[in-house]
């Protein structure tokens, strides 16, 4: 890693690291006795470790080759490995909290291990740890290949990936210590949020500078989606996390907004985290790896335009469907519901475009589990966007809201769509990035595929059942005109479904562990393959970056 | 019709063909397209007066209750308990009058929640005794055998950290909760006094936060101010900051009865 830096870049990295080490030291000293102090120590230790690494290679000979003639894939490797590490951690914790809901004593006798503190470790671990690392790493792969240009930066890609993971570590360790803003999917406290803004702006600058270097006249569709992901997530993150710290030397802060405005801002954020993190970003992934793997051009350029702008424009309106029948004004609820239903058009346009792309390659879907991951992901994307529009209809929502039906919907999207497209993309990307002939074992990819699919189905069906059962029990009246069931009655009815859900999650987790082993063995055991043409070129010279229609 | 649509479509496609050659243009177009909805839905909530009802009797959280609220947030209680009764008849029958916007006017952040693994808590205050809450938090299954709630026995052992309360109230003041200088200055005393009615500190609490303020040893022990005191004080005030919801419910019932006559 350091051998590929020029001496100036090594010095520049050292300056950066000394600055972060000082920031960590200040946090550790001033925040002593508070969670902020612990986070300061984490920042300090990570910075010192990296100073050691960079300092150790400071006087190594400079690289002699022309770096612009090769793609820069080393940071991507770190991102992909970290994505799999977070997958196992996040899904492992998720399955643990699932068992906790069936057997509440399945925990340690310590404050940090209660459901309320561990649950955000699961959500942040899978969404931001697994999903975020996969998005950043694949975006660095896609931006270079579709632009036929090397990434515009030698130090900044490392800063983005390491800095981003530092944010996730601060967030997750904070929850266990009781540090949380309580805003779902935005629980991290103010200093971690500020740090993420710095990382994110660097990421955007890296992306836009790489696009500026491109040797293709057009910006490929996948990049539109990655750009939307980066830009809108930045806006959402900044506005929803506006808060007043109680003290600059402690973690606790209070949201700038209160009550109904806070609720609307939170779910504007929350649902657009679904839209621009969990949908737009992963559609970017789909638009590159699916046509590449199938070796088929994207079915329709027009559908791509329609779905991209449809998603970008419609999604932002729909957050208020999380607040049906609440104290949120009726007109905002109605707008959210209306746009949620309209959103089905661009969503299905994307899913349809992906599936139609596979026409002529169905034999590959049958034979190649990697492509099958992406195919099933597109199917789940279509199904869960349909379900999402359906659940956003006010009377349907009266039954589903507050129940496990929402949990079923989220996991159909998160496991069936987001995780499956990610696993497909990672299995496609690992041999390309490490320059291996193939994955270590195609049989293990098959195993992973079926474990993941079975786990998702069991999970989603269990939660559909428990959600609808609970929703119906809550509203059942007896002949005397009073409520038939107490809350505890509904809790007892949930128990078998909670066990089934935890088993489904366990299968899914097992798949992720199998996948991690397979990736590790690919890196360690499989022989190199020199891919002569995988270098930046101007567009006339090389083969097309993605398959094109004749 | 189709031909008309085609006429409309070609310039769009030609425009897009140009747009996707310019990264900054694309960036600006994305930001513009994605910001309209949020602006239309959120900005008016701050300007339209009817969004939040008037409730002149609305009172503030005392320092002890706010400390309890911070514990509620710290432990992630909102992950399983909502504080938002929807305008549905079964919810009103189960939990009480539906929630009004004004009731969470001073909630930074709001804790409306999104999932009911446990029941809604918007009107929990006064439904159970302090003893019930303490016993339930120490061992939920001793009170409700089927419960899957984690136990919070450690709250009864932990001294409540009050030193940062003035700073916390001041921060809430900066974001719009009308705590005055005396409230901020006396935050620590008031927290101690609210859980110890016999002490000299108790008088100031009622003076600053109203005669209706619940002043008693919430965890049953006046000798120590614990996190249990704070959390139970908070749970016992839920839904009781204002009578607006029950006033509106009573008015609605009376209107119904008049209409029936």
GROMACS .gro file of N, CA and C in nm, chain A residues 355-443:
model
  267
  355UNK      N    1  -3.470  -0.753  -1.529
  355UNK     CA    2  -3.510  -0.888  -1.567
  355UNK      C    3  -3.507  -0.905  -1.720
  356UNK      N    4  -3.550  -0.801  -1.793
  356UNK     CA    5  -3.548  -0.812  -1.940
  356UNK      C    6  -3.405  -0.820  -1.992
  357UNK      N    7  -3.312  -0.761  -1.918
  357UNK     CA    8  -3.172  -0.770  -1.958
  357UNK      C    9  -3.125  -0.915  -1.961
  358UNK      N   10  -3.188  -0.998  -1.878
  358UNK     CA   11  -3.146  -1.138  -1.870
  358UNK      C   12  -3.201  -1.221  -1.986
  359UNK      N   13  -3.292  -1.164  -2.066
  359UNK     CA   14  -3.341  -1.237  -2.183
  359UNK      C   15  -3.223  -1.276  -2.273
  360UNK      N   16  -3.216  -1.404  -2.305
  360UNK     CA   17  -3.103  -1.450  -2.383
  360UNK      C   18  -2.991  -1.502  -2.296
  361UNK      N   19  -3.005  -1.486  -2.165
  361UNK     CA   20  -2.900  -1.535  -2.075
  361UNK      C   21  -2.959  -1.622  -1.964
  362UNK      N   22  -3.079  -1.673  -1.986
  362UNK     CA   23  -3.144  -1.749  -1.878
  362UNK      C   24  -3.069  -1.877  -1.847
  363UNK      N   25  -3.002  -1.934  -1.946
  363UNK     CA   26  -2.921  -2.054  -1.917
  363UNK      C   27  -2.809  -2.019  -1.820
  364UNK      N   28  -2.761  -1.895  -1.826
  364UNK     CA   29  -2.657  -1.855  -1.731
  364UNK      C   30  -2.715  -1.840  -1.591
  365UNK      N   31  -2.838  -1.790  -1.585
  365UNK     CA   32  -2.903  -1.776  -1.454
  365UNK      C   33  -2.916  -1.914  -1.390
  366UNK      N   34  -2.948  -2.014  -1.473
  366UNK     CA   35  -2.964  -2.149  -1.423
  366UNK      C   36  -2.830  -2.205  -1.373
  367UNK      N   37  -2.723  -2.180  -1.448
  367UNK     CA   38  -2.596  -2.246  -1.419
  367UNK      C   39  -2.507  -2.168  -1.322
  368UNK      N   40  -2.522  -2.037  -1.317
  368UNK     CA   41  -2.427  -1.953  -1.246
  368UNK      C   42  -2.495  -1.891  -1.123
  369UNK      N   43  -2.457  -1.938  -1.005
  369UNK     CA   44  -2.523  -1.890  -0.883
  369UNK      C   45  -2.498  -1.741  -0.861
  370UNK      N   46  -2.384  -1.691  -0.909
  370UNK     CA   47  -2.356  -1.548  -0.893
  370UNK      C   48  -2.459  -1.463  -0.966
  371UNK      N   49  -2.487  -1.501  -1.090
  371UNK     CA   50  -2.589  -1.428  -1.166
  371UNK      C   51  -2.728  -1.451  -1.107
  372UNK      N   52  -2.748  -1.573  -1.053
  372UNK     CA   53  -2.878  -1.605  -0.994
  372UNK      C   54  -2.903  -1.518  -0.870
  373UNK      N   55  -2.797  -1.491  -0.793
  373UNK     CA   56  -2.810  -1.395  -0.681
  373UNK      C   57  -2.870  -1.264  -0.732
  374UNK      N   58  -2.816  -1.214  -0.843
  374UNK     CA   59  -2.862  -1.084  -0.893
  374UNK      C   60  -3.003  -1.094  -0.949
  375UNK      N   61  -3.033  -1.205  -1.013
  375UNK     CA   62  -3.168  -1.225  -1.067
  375UNK      C   63  -3.272  -1.227  -0.954
  376UNK      N   64  -3.245  -1.309  -0.852
  376UNK     CA   65  -3.341  -1.317  -0.741
  376UNK      C   66  -3.351  -1.182  -0.670
  377UNK      N   67  -3.238  -1.111  -0.661
  377UNK     CA   68  -3.241  -0.978  -0.599
  377UNK      C   69  -3.337  -0.886  -0.675
  378UNK      N   70  -3.331  -0.890  -0.808
  378UNK     CA   71  -3.420  -0.804  -0.887
  378UNK      C   72  -3.566  -0.844  -0.865
  379UNK      N   73  -3.592  -0.976  -0.851
  379UNK     CA   74  -3.729  -1.021  -0.824
  379UNK      C   75  -3.774  -0.968  -0.688
  380UNK      N   76  -3.690  -0.983  -0.586
  380UNK     CA   77  -3.726  -0.932  -0.454
  380UNK      C   78  -3.741  -0.780  -0.455
  381UNK      N   79  -3.662  -0.713  -0.535
  381UNK     CA   80  -3.677  -0.568  -0.546
  381UNK      C   81  -3.817  -0.535  -0.597
  382UNK      N   82  -3.860  -0.606  -0.701
  382UNK     CA   83  -3.994  -0.584  -0.753
  382UNK      C   84  -4.101  -0.616  -0.650
  383UNK      N   85  -4.085  -0.728  -0.580
  383UNK     CA   86  -4.187  -0.769  -0.482
  383UNK      C   87  -4.192  -0.671  -0.366
  384UNK      N   88  -4.077  -0.633  -0.312
  384UNK     CA   89  -4.084  -0.550  -0.192
  384UNK      C   90  -4.122  -0.407  -0.225
  385UNK      N   91  -4.094  -0.358  -0.348
  385UNK     CA   92  -4.145  -0.224  -0.381
  385UNK      C   93  -4.296  -0.229  -0.399
  386UNK      N   94  -4.348  -0.340  -0.452
  386UNK     CA   95  -4.493  -0.353  -0.459
  386UNK      C   96  -4.553  -0.353  -0.319
  387UNK      N   97  -4.493  -0.434  -0.231
  387UNK     CA   98  -4.543  -0.440  -0.093
  387UNK      C   99  -4.534  -0.304  -0.026
  388UNK      N  100  -4.426  -0.231  -0.053
  388UNK     CA  101  -4.408  -0.100   0.008
  388UNK      C  102  -4.519  -0.004  -0.033
  389UNK      N  103  -4.548   0.001  -0.163
  389UNK     CA  104  -4.656   0.088  -0.209
  389UNK      C  105  -4.789   0.047  -0.146
  390UNK      N  106  -4.809  -0.084  -0.134
  390UNK     CA  107  -4.933  -0.137  -0.077
  390UNK      C  108  -4.947  -0.096   0.070
  391UNK      N  109  -4.840  -0.116   0.147
  391UNK     CA  110  -4.843  -0.084   0.290
  391UNK      C  111  -4.858   0.065   0.315
  392UNK      N  112  -4.823   0.147   0.215
  392UNK     CA  113  -4.832   0.292   0.234
  392UNK      C  114  -4.974   0.343   0.218
  393UNK      N  115  -5.065   0.258   0.170
  393UNK     CA  116  -5.206   0.299   0.157
  393UNK      C  117  -5.265   0.306   0.297
  394UNK      N  118  -5.329   0.417   0.329
  394UNK     CA  119  -5.362   0.445   0.468
  394UNK      C  120  -5.437   0.333   0.540
  395UNK      N  121  -5.548   0.280   0.485
  395UNK     CA  122  -5.618   0.174   0.559
  395UNK      C  123  -5.536   0.045   0.575
  396UNK      N  124  -5.453   0.013   0.476
  396UNK     CA  125  -5.367  -0.105   0.491
  396UNK      C  126  -5.269  -0.081   0.605
  397UNK      N  127  -5.216   0.041   0.608
  397UNK     CA  128  -5.119   0.077   0.709
  397UNK      C  129  -5.178   0.071   0.850
  398UNK      N  130  -5.310   0.094   0.861
  398UNK     CA  131  -5.371   0.088   0.995
  398UNK      C  132  -5.355  -0.052   1.054
  399UNK      N  133  -5.352  -0.154   0.967
  399UNK     CA  134  -5.333  -0.291   1.016
  399UNK      C  135  -5.184  -0.322   1.035
  400UNK      N  136  -5.103  -0.280   0.940
  400UNK     CA  137  -4.964  -0.327   0.938
  400UNK      C  138  -4.873  -0.249   1.032
  401UNK      N  139  -4.902  -0.121   1.053
  401UNK     CA  140  -4.807  -0.037   1.124
  401UNK      C  141  -4.792  -0.082   1.269
  402UNK      N  142  -4.674  -0.066   1.322
  402UNK     CA  143  -4.637  -0.106   1.459
  402UNK      C  144  -4.626  -0.258   1.473
  403UNK      N  145  -4.655  -0.336   1.367
  403UNK     CA  146  -4.647  -0.483   1.381
  403UNK      C  147  -4.526  -0.537   1.305
  404UNK      N  148  -4.510  -0.670   1.311
  404UNK     CA  149  -4.401  -0.737   1.242
  404UNK      C  150  -4.418  -0.737   1.091
  405UNK      N  151  -4.534  -0.696   1.041
  405UNK     CA  152  -4.549  -0.690   0.896
  405UNK      C  153  -4.446  -0.592   0.838
  406UNK      N  154  -4.427  -0.478   0.908
  406UNK     CA  155  -4.324  -0.383   0.866
  406UNK      C  156  -4.187  -0.450   0.868
  407UNK      N  157  -4.162  -0.528   0.972
  407UNK     CA  158  -4.033  -0.597   0.983
  407UNK      C  159  -4.016  -0.695   0.867
  408UNK      N  160  -4.125  -0.765   0.831
  408UNK     CA  161  -4.120  -0.857   0.717
  408UNK      C  162  -4.086  -0.780   0.590
  409UNK      N  163  -4.151  -0.667   0.571
  409UNK     CA  164  -4.130  -0.586   0.450
  409UNK      C  165  -3.985  -0.537   0.442
  410UNK      N  166  -3.936  -0.485   0.553
  410UNK     CA  167  -3.799  -0.435   0.555
  410UNK      C  168  -3.701  -0.546   0.522
  411UNK      N  169  -3.725  -0.666   0.578
  411UNK     CA  170  -3.629  -0.774   0.556
  411UNK      C  171  -3.642  -0.837   0.418
  412UNK      N  172  -3.763  -0.834   0.360
  412UNK     CA  173  -3.774  -0.878   0.220
  412UNK      C  174  -3.685  -0.788   0.135
  413UNK      N  175  -3.687  -0.658   0.165
  413UNK     CA  176  -3.600  -0.565   0.093
  413UNK      C  177  -3.454  -0.581   0.130
  414UNK      N  178  -3.426  -0.588   0.260
  414UNK     CA  179  -3.286  -0.586   0.304
  414UNK      C  180  -3.215  -0.718   0.276
  415UNK      N  181  -3.283  -0.830   0.301
  415UNK     CA  182  -3.219  -0.959   0.275
  415UNK      C  183  -3.235  -0.995   0.127
  416UNK      N  184  -3.362  -0.994   0.079
  416UNK     CA  185  -3.390  -1.042  -0.056
  416UNK      C  186  -3.329  -0.953  -0.164
  417UNK      N  187  -3.337  -0.823  -0.146
  417UNK     CA  188  -3.285  -0.733  -0.249
  417UNK      C  189  -3.143  -0.688  -0.218
  418UNK      N  190  -3.125  -0.614  -0.107
  418UNK     CA  191  -2.996  -0.550  -0.083
  418UNK      C  192  -2.883  -0.652  -0.063
  419UNK      N  193  -2.907  -0.749   0.026
  419UNK     CA  194  -2.798  -0.843   0.056
  419UNK      C  195  -2.771  -0.935  -0.064
  420UNK      N  196  -2.876  -0.981  -0.133
  420UNK     CA  197  -2.852  -1.073  -0.245
  420UNK      C  198  -2.781  -1.003  -0.361
  421UNK      N  199  -2.820  -0.878  -0.392
  421UNK     CA  200  -2.750  -0.809  -0.501
  421UNK      C  201  -2.604  -0.786  -0.460
  422UNK      N  202  -2.582  -0.758  -0.330
  422UNK     CA  203  -2.446  -0.735  -0.284
  422UNK      C  204  -2.363  -0.862  -0.295
  423UNK      N  205  -2.418  -0.975  -0.251
  423UNK     CA  206  -2.342  -1.099  -0.260
  423UNK      C  207  -2.312  -1.130  -0.407
  424UNK      N  208  -2.411  -1.113  -0.494
  424UNK     CA  209  -2.387  -1.136  -0.637
  424UNK      C  210  -2.275  -1.047  -0.689
  425UNK      N  211  -2.284  -0.917  -0.653
  425UNK     CA  212  -2.183  -0.823  -0.702
  425UNK      C  213  -2.045  -0.857  -0.645
  426UNK      N  214  -2.040  -0.899  -0.518
  426UNK     CA  215  -1.910  -0.930  -0.458
  426UNK      C  216  -1.849  -1.054  -0.524
  427UNK      N  217  -1.933  -1.157  -0.549
  427UNK     CA  218  -1.879  -1.276  -0.615
  427UNK      C  219  -1.833  -1.244  -0.756
  428UNK      N  220  -1.898  -1.146  -0.821
  428UNK     CA  221  -1.852  -1.105  -0.954
  428UNK      C  222  -1.725  -1.022  -0.945
  429UNK      N  223  -1.717  -0.939  -0.838
  429UNK     CA  224  -1.608  -0.842  -0.830
  429UNK      C  225  -1.478  -0.902  -0.777
  430UNK      N  226  -1.489  -0.998  -0.683
  430UNK     CA  227  -1.367  -1.047  -0.617
  430UNK      C  228  -1.266  -1.103  -0.719
  431UNK      N  229  -1.304  -1.192  -0.811
  431UNK     CA  230  -1.203  -1.240  -0.907
  431UNK      C  231  -1.148  -1.128  -0.996
  432UNK      N  232  -1.233  -1.028  -1.028
  432UNK     CA  233  -1.184  -0.918  -1.112
  432UNK      C  234  -1.082  -0.834  -1.037
  433UNK      N  235  -1.112  -0.805  -0.910
  433UNK     CA  236  -1.027  -0.709  -0.837
  433UNK      C  237  -0.898  -0.773  -0.789
  434UNK      N  238  -0.907  -0.899  -0.745
  434UNK     CA  239  -0.784  -0.967  -0.701
  434UNK      C  240  -0.713  -1.035  -0.819
  435UNK      N  241  -0.770  -1.022  -0.937
  435UNK     CA  242  -0.714  -1.081  -1.059
  435UNK      C  243  -0.696  -1.232  -1.043
  436UNK      N  244  -0.805  -1.296  -1.002
  436UNK     CA  245  -0.803  -1.441  -0.991
  436UNK      C  246  -0.880  -1.500  -1.108
  437UNK      N  247  -0.850  -1.629  -1.139
  437UNK     CA  248  -0.918  -1.693  -1.250
  437UNK      C  249  -1.068  -1.705  -1.222
  438UNK      N  250  -1.100  -1.742  -1.101
  438UNK     CA  251  -1.239  -1.768  -1.065
  438UNK      C  252  -1.251  -1.766  -0.913
  439UNK      N  253  -1.372  -1.787  -0.861
  439UNK     CA  254  -1.387  -1.803  -0.716
  439UNK      C  255  -1.328  -1.937  -0.674
  440UNK      N  256  -1.291  -1.948  -0.547
  440UNK     CA  257  -1.230  -2.069  -0.494
  440UNK      C  258  -1.321  -2.190  -0.517
  441UNK      N  259  -1.452  -2.176  -0.487
  441UNK     CA  260  -1.543  -2.289  -0.501
  441UNK      C  261  -1.679  -2.242  -0.551
  442UNK      N  262  -1.720  -2.286  -0.668
  442UNK     CA  263  -1.854  -2.250  -0.716
  442UNK      C  264  -1.960  -2.323  -0.637
  443UNK      N  265  -1.926  -2.440  -0.580
  443UNK     CA  266  -2.024  -2.514  -0.500
  443UNK      C  267  -2.061  -2.435  -0.374
   0.00000   0.00000   0.00000
